[in-house]
CSV table of C-alpha atoms and ligand atoms in Angstrom, one decimal:
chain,number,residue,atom,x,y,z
A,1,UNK,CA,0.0,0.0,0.0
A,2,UNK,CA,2.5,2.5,1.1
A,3,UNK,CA,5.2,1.4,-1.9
A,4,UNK,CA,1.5,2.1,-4.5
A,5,UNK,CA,1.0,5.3,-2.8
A,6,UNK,CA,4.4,6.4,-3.1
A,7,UNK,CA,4.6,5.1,-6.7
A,8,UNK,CA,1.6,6.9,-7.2
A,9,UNK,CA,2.9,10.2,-5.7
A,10,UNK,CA,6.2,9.8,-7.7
A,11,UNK,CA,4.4,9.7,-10.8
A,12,UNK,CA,2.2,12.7,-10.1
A,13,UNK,CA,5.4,14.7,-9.4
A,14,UNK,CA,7.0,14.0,-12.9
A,15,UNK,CA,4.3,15.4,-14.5
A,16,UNK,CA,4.1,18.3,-12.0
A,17,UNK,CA,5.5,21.8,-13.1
A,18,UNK,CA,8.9,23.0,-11.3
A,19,UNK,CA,8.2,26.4,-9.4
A,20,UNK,CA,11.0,28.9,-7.9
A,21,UNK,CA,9.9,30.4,-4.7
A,22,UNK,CA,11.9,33.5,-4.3
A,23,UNK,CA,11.9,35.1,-0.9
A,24,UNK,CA,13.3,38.7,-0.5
A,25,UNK,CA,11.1,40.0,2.6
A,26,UNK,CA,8.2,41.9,3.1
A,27,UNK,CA,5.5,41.6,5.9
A,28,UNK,CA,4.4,38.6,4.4
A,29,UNK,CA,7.7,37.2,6.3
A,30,UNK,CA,7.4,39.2,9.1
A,31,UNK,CA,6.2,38.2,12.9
A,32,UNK,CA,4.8,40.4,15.8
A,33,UNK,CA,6.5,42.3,17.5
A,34,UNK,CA,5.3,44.7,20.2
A,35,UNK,CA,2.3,46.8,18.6
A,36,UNK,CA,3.7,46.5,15.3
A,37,UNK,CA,5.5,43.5,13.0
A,38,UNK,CA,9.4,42.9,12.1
A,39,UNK,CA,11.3,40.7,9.9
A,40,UNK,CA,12.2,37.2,11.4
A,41,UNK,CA,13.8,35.1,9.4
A,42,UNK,CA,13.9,32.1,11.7
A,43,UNK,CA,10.3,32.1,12.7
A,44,UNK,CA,9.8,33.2,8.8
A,45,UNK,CA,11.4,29.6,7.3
A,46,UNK,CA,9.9,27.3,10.0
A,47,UNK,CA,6.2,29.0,8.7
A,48,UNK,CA,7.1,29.1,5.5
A,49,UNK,CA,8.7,25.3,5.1
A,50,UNK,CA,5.1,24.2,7.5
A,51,UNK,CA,3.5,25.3,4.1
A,52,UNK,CA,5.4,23.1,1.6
A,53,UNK,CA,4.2,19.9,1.7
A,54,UNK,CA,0.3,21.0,1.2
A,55,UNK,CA,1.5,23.6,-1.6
A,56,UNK,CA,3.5,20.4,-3.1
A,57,UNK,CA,0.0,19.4,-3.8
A,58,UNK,CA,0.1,21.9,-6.8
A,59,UNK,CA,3.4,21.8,-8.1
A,60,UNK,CA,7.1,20.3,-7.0
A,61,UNK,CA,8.5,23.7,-5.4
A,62,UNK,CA,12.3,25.0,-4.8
A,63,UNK,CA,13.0,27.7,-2.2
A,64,UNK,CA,15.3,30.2,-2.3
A,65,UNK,CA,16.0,32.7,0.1
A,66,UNK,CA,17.7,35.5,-1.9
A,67,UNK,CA,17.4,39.0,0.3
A,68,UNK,CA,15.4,39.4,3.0
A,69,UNK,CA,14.0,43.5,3.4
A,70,UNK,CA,11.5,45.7,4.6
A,71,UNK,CA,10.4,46.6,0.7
A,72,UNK,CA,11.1,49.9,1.4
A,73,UNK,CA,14.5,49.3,1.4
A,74,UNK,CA,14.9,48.1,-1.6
A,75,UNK,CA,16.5,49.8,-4.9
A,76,UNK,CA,17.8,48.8,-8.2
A,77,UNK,CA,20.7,46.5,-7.1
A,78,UNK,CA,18.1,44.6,-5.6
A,79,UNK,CA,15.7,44.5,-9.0
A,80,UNK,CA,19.2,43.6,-11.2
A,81,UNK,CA,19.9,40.7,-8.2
A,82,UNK,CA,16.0,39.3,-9.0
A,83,UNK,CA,16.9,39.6,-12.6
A,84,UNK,CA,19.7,37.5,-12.5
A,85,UNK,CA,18.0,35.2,-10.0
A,86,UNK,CA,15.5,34.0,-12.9
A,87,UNK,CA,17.7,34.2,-15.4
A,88,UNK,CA,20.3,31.8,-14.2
A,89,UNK,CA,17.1,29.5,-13.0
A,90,UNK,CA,15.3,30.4,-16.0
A,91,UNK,CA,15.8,26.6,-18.3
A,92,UNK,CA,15.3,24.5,-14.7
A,93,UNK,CA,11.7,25.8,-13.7
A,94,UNK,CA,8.4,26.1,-15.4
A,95,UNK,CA,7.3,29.5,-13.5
A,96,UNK,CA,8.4,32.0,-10.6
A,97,UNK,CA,6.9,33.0,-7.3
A,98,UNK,CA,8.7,35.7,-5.9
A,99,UNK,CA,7.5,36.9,-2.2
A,100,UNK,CA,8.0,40.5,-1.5
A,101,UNK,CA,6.8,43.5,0.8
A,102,UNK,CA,3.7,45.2,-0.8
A,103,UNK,CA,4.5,48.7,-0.8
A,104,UNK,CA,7.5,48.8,-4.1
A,105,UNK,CA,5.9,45.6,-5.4
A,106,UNK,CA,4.3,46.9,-8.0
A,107,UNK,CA,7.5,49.0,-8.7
A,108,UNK,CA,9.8,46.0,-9.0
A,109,UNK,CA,7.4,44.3,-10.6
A,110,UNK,CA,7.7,47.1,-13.3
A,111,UNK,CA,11.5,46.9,-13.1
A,112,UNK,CA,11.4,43.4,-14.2
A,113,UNK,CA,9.0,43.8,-17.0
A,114,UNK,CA,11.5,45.8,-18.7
A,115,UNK,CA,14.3,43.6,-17.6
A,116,UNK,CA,13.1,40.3,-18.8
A,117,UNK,CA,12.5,40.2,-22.4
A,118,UNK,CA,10.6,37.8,-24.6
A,119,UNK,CA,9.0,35.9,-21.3
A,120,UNK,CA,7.6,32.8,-21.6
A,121,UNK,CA,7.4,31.8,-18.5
A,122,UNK,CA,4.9,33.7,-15.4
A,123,UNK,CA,7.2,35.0,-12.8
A,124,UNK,CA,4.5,36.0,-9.6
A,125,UNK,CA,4.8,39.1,-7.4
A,126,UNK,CA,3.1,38.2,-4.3
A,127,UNK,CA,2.9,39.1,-0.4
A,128,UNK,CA,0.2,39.7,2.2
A,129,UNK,CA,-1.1,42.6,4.8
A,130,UNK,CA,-0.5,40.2,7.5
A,131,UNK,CA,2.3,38.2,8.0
A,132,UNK,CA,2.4,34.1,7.7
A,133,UNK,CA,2.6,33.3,10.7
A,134,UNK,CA,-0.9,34.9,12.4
A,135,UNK,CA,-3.6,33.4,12.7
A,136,UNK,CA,-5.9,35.9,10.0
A,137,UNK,CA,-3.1,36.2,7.3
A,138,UNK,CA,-4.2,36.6,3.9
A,139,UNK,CA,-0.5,35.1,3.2
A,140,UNK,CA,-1.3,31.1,2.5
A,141,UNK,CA,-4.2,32.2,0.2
A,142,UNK,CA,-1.5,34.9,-1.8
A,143,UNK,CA,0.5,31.4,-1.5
A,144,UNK,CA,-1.7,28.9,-2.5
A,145,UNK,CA,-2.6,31.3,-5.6
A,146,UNK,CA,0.7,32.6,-7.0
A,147,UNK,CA,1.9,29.0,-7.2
A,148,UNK,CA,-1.4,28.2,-9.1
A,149,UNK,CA,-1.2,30.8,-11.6
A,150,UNK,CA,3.1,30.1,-12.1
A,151,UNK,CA,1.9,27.1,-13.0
A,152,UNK,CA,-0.2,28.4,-15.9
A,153,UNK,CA,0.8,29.5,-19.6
A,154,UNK,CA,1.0,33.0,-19.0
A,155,UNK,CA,4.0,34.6,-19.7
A,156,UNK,CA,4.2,38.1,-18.2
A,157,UNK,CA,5.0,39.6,-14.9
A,158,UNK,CA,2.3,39.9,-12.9
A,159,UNK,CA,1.1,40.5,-9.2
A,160,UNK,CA,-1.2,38.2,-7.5
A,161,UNK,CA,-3.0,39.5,-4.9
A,162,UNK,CA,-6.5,38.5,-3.1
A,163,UNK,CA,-7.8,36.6,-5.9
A,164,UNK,CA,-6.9,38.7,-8.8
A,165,UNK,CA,-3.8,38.7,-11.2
A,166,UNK,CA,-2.5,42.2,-12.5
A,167,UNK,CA,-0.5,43.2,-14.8
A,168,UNK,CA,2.9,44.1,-13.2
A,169,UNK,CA,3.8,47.1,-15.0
A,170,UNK,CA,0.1,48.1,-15.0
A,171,UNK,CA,-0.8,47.9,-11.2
A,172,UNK,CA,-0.2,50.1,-7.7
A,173,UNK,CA,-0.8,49.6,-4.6
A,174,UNK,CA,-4.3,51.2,-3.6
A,175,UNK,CA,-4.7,50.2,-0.2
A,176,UNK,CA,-2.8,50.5,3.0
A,177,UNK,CA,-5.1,48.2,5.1
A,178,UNK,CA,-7.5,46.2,3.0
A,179,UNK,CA,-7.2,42.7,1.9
A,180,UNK,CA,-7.4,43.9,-1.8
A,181,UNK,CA,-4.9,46.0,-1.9
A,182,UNK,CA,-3.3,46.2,-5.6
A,183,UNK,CA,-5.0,47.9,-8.7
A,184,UNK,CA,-4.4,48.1,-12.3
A,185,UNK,CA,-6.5,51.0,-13.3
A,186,UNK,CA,-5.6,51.6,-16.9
A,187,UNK,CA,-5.6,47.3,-17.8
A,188,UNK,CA,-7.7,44.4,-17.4
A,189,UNK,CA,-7.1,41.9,-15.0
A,190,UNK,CA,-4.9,39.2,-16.5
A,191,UNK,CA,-7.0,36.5,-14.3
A,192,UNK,CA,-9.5,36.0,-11.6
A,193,UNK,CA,-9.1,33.3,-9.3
A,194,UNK,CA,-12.4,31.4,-8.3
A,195,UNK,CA,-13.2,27.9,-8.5
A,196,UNK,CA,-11.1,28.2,-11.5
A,197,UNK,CA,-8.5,30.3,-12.9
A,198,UNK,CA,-9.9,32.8,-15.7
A,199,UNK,CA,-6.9,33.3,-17.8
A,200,UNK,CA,-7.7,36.7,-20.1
A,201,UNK,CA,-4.7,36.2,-21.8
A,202,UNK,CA,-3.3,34.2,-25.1
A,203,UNK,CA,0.4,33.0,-25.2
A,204,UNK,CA,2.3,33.3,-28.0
A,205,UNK,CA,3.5,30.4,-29.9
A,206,UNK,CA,6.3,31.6,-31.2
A,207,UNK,CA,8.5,34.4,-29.0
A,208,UNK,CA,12.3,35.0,-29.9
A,209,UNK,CA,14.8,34.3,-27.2
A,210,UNK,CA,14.7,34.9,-24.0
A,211,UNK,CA,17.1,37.5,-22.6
A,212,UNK,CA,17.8,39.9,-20.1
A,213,UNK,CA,18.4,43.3,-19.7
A,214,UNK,CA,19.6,44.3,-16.5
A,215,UNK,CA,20.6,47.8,-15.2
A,216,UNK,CA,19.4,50.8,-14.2
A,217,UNK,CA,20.6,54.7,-13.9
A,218,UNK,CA,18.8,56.1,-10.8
A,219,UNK,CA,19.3,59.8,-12.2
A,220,UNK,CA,15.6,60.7,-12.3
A,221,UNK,CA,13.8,63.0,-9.9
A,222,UNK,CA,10.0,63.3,-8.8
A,223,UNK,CA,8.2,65.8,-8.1
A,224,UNK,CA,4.2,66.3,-7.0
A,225,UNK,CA,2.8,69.5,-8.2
A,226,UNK,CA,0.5,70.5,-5.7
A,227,UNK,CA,-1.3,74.5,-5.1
A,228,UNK,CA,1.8,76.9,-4.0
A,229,UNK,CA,4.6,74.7,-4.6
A,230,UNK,CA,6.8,77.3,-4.6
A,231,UNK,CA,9.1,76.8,-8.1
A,232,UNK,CA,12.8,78.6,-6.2
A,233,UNK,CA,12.6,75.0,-4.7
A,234,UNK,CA,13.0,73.3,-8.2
A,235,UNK,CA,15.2,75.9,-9.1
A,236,UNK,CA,17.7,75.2,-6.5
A,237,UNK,CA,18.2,71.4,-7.9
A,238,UNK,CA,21.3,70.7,-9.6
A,239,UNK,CA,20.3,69.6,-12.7
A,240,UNK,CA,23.7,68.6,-13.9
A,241,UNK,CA,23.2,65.7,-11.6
A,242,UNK,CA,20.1,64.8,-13.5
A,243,UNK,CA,19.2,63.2,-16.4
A,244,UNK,CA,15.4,63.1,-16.0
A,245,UNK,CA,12.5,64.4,-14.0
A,246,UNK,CA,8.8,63.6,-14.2
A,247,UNK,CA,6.1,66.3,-12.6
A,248,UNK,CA,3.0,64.6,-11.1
A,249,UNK,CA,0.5,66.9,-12.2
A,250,UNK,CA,-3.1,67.2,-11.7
A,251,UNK,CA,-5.9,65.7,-14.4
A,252,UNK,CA,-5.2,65.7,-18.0
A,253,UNK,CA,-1.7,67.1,-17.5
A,254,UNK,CA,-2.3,70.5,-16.0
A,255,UNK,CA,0.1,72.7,-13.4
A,256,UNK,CA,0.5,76.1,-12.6
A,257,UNK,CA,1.1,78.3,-15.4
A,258,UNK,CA,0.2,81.8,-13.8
A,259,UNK,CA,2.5,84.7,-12.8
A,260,UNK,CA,5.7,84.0,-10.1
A,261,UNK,CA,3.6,80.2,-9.0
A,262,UNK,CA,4.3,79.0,-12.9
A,263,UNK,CA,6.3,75.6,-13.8
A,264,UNK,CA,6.3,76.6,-16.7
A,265,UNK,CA,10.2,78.1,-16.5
A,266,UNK,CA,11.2,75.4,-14.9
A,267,UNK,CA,10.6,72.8,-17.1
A,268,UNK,CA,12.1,75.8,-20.3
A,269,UNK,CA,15.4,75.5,-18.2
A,270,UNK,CA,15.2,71.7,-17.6
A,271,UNK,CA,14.8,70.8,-21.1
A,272,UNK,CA,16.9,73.4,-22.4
A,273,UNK,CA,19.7,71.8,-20.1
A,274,UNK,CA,19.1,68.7,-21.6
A,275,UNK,CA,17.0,66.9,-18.9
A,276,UNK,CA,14.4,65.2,-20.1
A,277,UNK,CA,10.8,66.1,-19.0
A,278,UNK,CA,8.2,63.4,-18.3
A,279,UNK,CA,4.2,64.7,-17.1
A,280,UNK,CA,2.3,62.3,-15.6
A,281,UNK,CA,-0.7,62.4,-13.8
A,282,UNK,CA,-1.8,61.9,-9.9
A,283,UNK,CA,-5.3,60.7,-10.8
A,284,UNK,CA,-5.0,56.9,-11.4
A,285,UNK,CA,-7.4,56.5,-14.3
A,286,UNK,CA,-7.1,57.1,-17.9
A,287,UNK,CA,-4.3,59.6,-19.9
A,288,UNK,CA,-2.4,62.5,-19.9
A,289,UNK,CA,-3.5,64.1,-22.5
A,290,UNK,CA,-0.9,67.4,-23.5
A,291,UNK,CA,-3.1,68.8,-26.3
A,292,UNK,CA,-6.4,69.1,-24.1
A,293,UNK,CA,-5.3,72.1,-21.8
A,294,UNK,CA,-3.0,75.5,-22.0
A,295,UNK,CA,-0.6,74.0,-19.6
A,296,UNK,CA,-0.1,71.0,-21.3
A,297,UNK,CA,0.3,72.4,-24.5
A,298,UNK,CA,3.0,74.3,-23.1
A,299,UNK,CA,4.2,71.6,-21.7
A,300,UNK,CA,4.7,70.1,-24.8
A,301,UNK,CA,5.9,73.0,-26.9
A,302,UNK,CA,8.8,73.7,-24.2
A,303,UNK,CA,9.6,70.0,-24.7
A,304,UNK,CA,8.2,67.9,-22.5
A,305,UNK,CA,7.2,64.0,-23.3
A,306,UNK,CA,4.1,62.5,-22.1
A,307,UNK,CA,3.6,59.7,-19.4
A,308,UNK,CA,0.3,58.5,-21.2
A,309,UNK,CA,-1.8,56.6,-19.0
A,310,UNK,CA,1.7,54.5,-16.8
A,311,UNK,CA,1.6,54.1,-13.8
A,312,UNK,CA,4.2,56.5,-11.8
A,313,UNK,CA,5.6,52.8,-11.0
A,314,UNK,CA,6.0,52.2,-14.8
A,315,UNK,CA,7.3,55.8,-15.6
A,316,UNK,CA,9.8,55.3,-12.9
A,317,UNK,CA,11.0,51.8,-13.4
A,318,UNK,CA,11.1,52.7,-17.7
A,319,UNK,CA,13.3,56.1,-17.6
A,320,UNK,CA,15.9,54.1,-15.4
A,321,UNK,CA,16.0,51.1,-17.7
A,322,UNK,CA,16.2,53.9,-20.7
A,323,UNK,CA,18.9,55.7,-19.2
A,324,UNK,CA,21.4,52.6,-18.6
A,325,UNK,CA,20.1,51.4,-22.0
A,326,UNK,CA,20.1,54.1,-24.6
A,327,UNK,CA,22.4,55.5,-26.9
A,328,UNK,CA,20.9,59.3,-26.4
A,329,UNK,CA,18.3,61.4,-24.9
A,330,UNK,CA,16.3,61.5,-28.1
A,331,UNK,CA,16.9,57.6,-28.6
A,332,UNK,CA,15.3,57.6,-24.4
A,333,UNK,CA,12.5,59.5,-25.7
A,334,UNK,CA,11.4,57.8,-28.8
A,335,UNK,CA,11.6,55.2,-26.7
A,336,UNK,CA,9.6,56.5,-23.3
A,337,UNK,CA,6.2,57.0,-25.5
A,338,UNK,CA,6.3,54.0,-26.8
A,339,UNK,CA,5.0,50.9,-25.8
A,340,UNK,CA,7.8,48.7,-24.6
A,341,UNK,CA,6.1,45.6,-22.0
A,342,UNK,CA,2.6,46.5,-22.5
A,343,UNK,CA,2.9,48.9,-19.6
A,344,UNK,CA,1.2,52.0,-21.7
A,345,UNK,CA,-2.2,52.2,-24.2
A,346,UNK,CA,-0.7,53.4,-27.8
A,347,UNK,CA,-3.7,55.4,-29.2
B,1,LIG,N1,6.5,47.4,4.8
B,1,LIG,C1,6.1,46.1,4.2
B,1,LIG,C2,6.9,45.9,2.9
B,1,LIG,O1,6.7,46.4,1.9
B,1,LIG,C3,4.6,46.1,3.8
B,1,LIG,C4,4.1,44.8,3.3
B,1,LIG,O2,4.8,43.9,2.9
B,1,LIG,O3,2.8,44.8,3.2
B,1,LIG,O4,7.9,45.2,3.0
């Protein structure tokens, strides 16, 4: 009985797909602590390998603990480690789970869209709002989930989070304290995950090679318009250090354009000094549109480029890539408006 069962398990297993569970941190691997939660990494593996054998219902998985951060901490060295991670583990698995903190997933998740080219393969973002190891986390069903849909023929990055699959390079993190707390406000959902897993995605049968493109230049700025932002701050930036900044503006593109309050000569002396200007917007939904208001249009006719409808994840995450990965700042900007990893709408 017990040599059939195991016979029967060993059989099971060679048809079973091959997942990479990359850990790099995140509450998700975190244990209370006073008020509040902190990283553990002892408690973290004893929870985490209590989990195996039931997930090893769905798929024969590998573990590997590559970093292990507070999300918040972590910067481009960290994206180009995860880069390297799957693509020196790319041949021996069939997909990749990678668990990490919620609040720069969806930004590293945008990082590796532009790093990994011509996927085949999923490669997972997921975490939870409470870690593993209480009693309410949402962590086993993230788990249970993410290893599902590696396991699946899509072949993008994506985040899966409370039931629903986004687009990597098209989601952000919406909520602070709710269960759902990822978005993807400009795409579809790439699945929903009920009794079944709704795939709303096609792969391609034939994809060239795939290859990777790490490295990023970290040369970019921010800034958040906002009413009185007083523009001697932005003056005082030195913009030789700079290759890039992007303005969150309000709506459609819009910004102060009035009297001593105006961006307006700010971005004339940032494009005329050869940084590049990207507008973006702080609403979540839909596109800048330059050509709709006064400000954008002078926006555009002092020579800024439009963010179109990314995320400021995807903005972010793109100009960096651009910047290690382009011959010039015209080549960068062709490139920025276009459509790269499916992280804008071309119109
Ligand atoms: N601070 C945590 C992190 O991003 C939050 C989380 O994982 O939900 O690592």
């Amino acid at each position: 009985m017990y040599v059939k069962s195991q016979f029967k398990r060993l059989r099971l297993r060679s048809k079973m797909k091959k997942i990479l569970l990359i850990q790099t941190g995140g509450t998700i691997a975190m244990s209370a602590k006073g008020e509040g939660v902190e990283l553990d990494p002892e408690a973290w593996s004893e929870h985490l390998y209590e989990q195996i054998p039931k997930l090893e219902e769905l798929a024969e998985i590998h573990t590997y603990p590559l970093f292990f951060e507070d999300s918040s901490d972590l910067n481009a060295s960290h994206w180009d480690n995860l880069t390297r991670c799957i693509d020196s583990n790319y041949e021996s698995y069939d997909g990749f789970v990678i668990l990490h903190g919620t609040d720069t997933m969806a930004y590293t998740a945008s990082a590796l869209s532009f790093t990994l080219k011509n996927l085949s393969k999923p490669v997972i973002f997921t975490g939870s709002q409470v870690p593993l190891s209480s009693i309410r986390s949402d962590a086993r069903r993230n788990l249970i989930n993410s290893i599902e849909m590696a396991t699946t023929s899509l072949q993008d990055v994506a985040i899966c989070f409370n039931d629903h699959v986004y687009k990597g390079n098209r989601s952000t993190k919406l909520s602070i304290g709710d269960f759902d707390a990822f978005g993807s406000p400009n795409h579809p959902l790439l699945a929903e995950i009920g009794l079944n897993i709704e795939l709303n995605t096609t792969p391609e049968m034939i994809l060239p090679p795939f290859e990777v493109q790490p490295g990023f230049d970290n040369r970019v700025f921010v800034i958040t318009a906002h009413p009185s932002l007083n523009p001697e701050y932005l003056h005082c930036l030195d913009l030789k250090k700079l290759r890039s900044v992007i303005i969150r503006t309000f709506g459609s593109g819009n910004f102060p354009i009035k009297g001593a309050l105006s961006l307006l000569p700010f971005i004339e002396k940032c494009t005329s000094e050869g940084v590049t200007v990207v507008i973006v917007s702080q609403a979540d939904y839909d596109s800048v549109d330059l050509t709709k208001y006064p400000a954008g249009r002078a926006a555009l006719k002092a020579g800024a480029i439009s963010g179109k409808d990314m995320t400021l994840e995807a903005a972010l995450t793109k100009l960096m890539w651009l910047q290690a990965h382009s011959e010039s700042r015209d080549d960068l900007e062709h490139q920025f408006v276009r459509d790269l990893a499916g992280e804008l709408t071309e119109l």
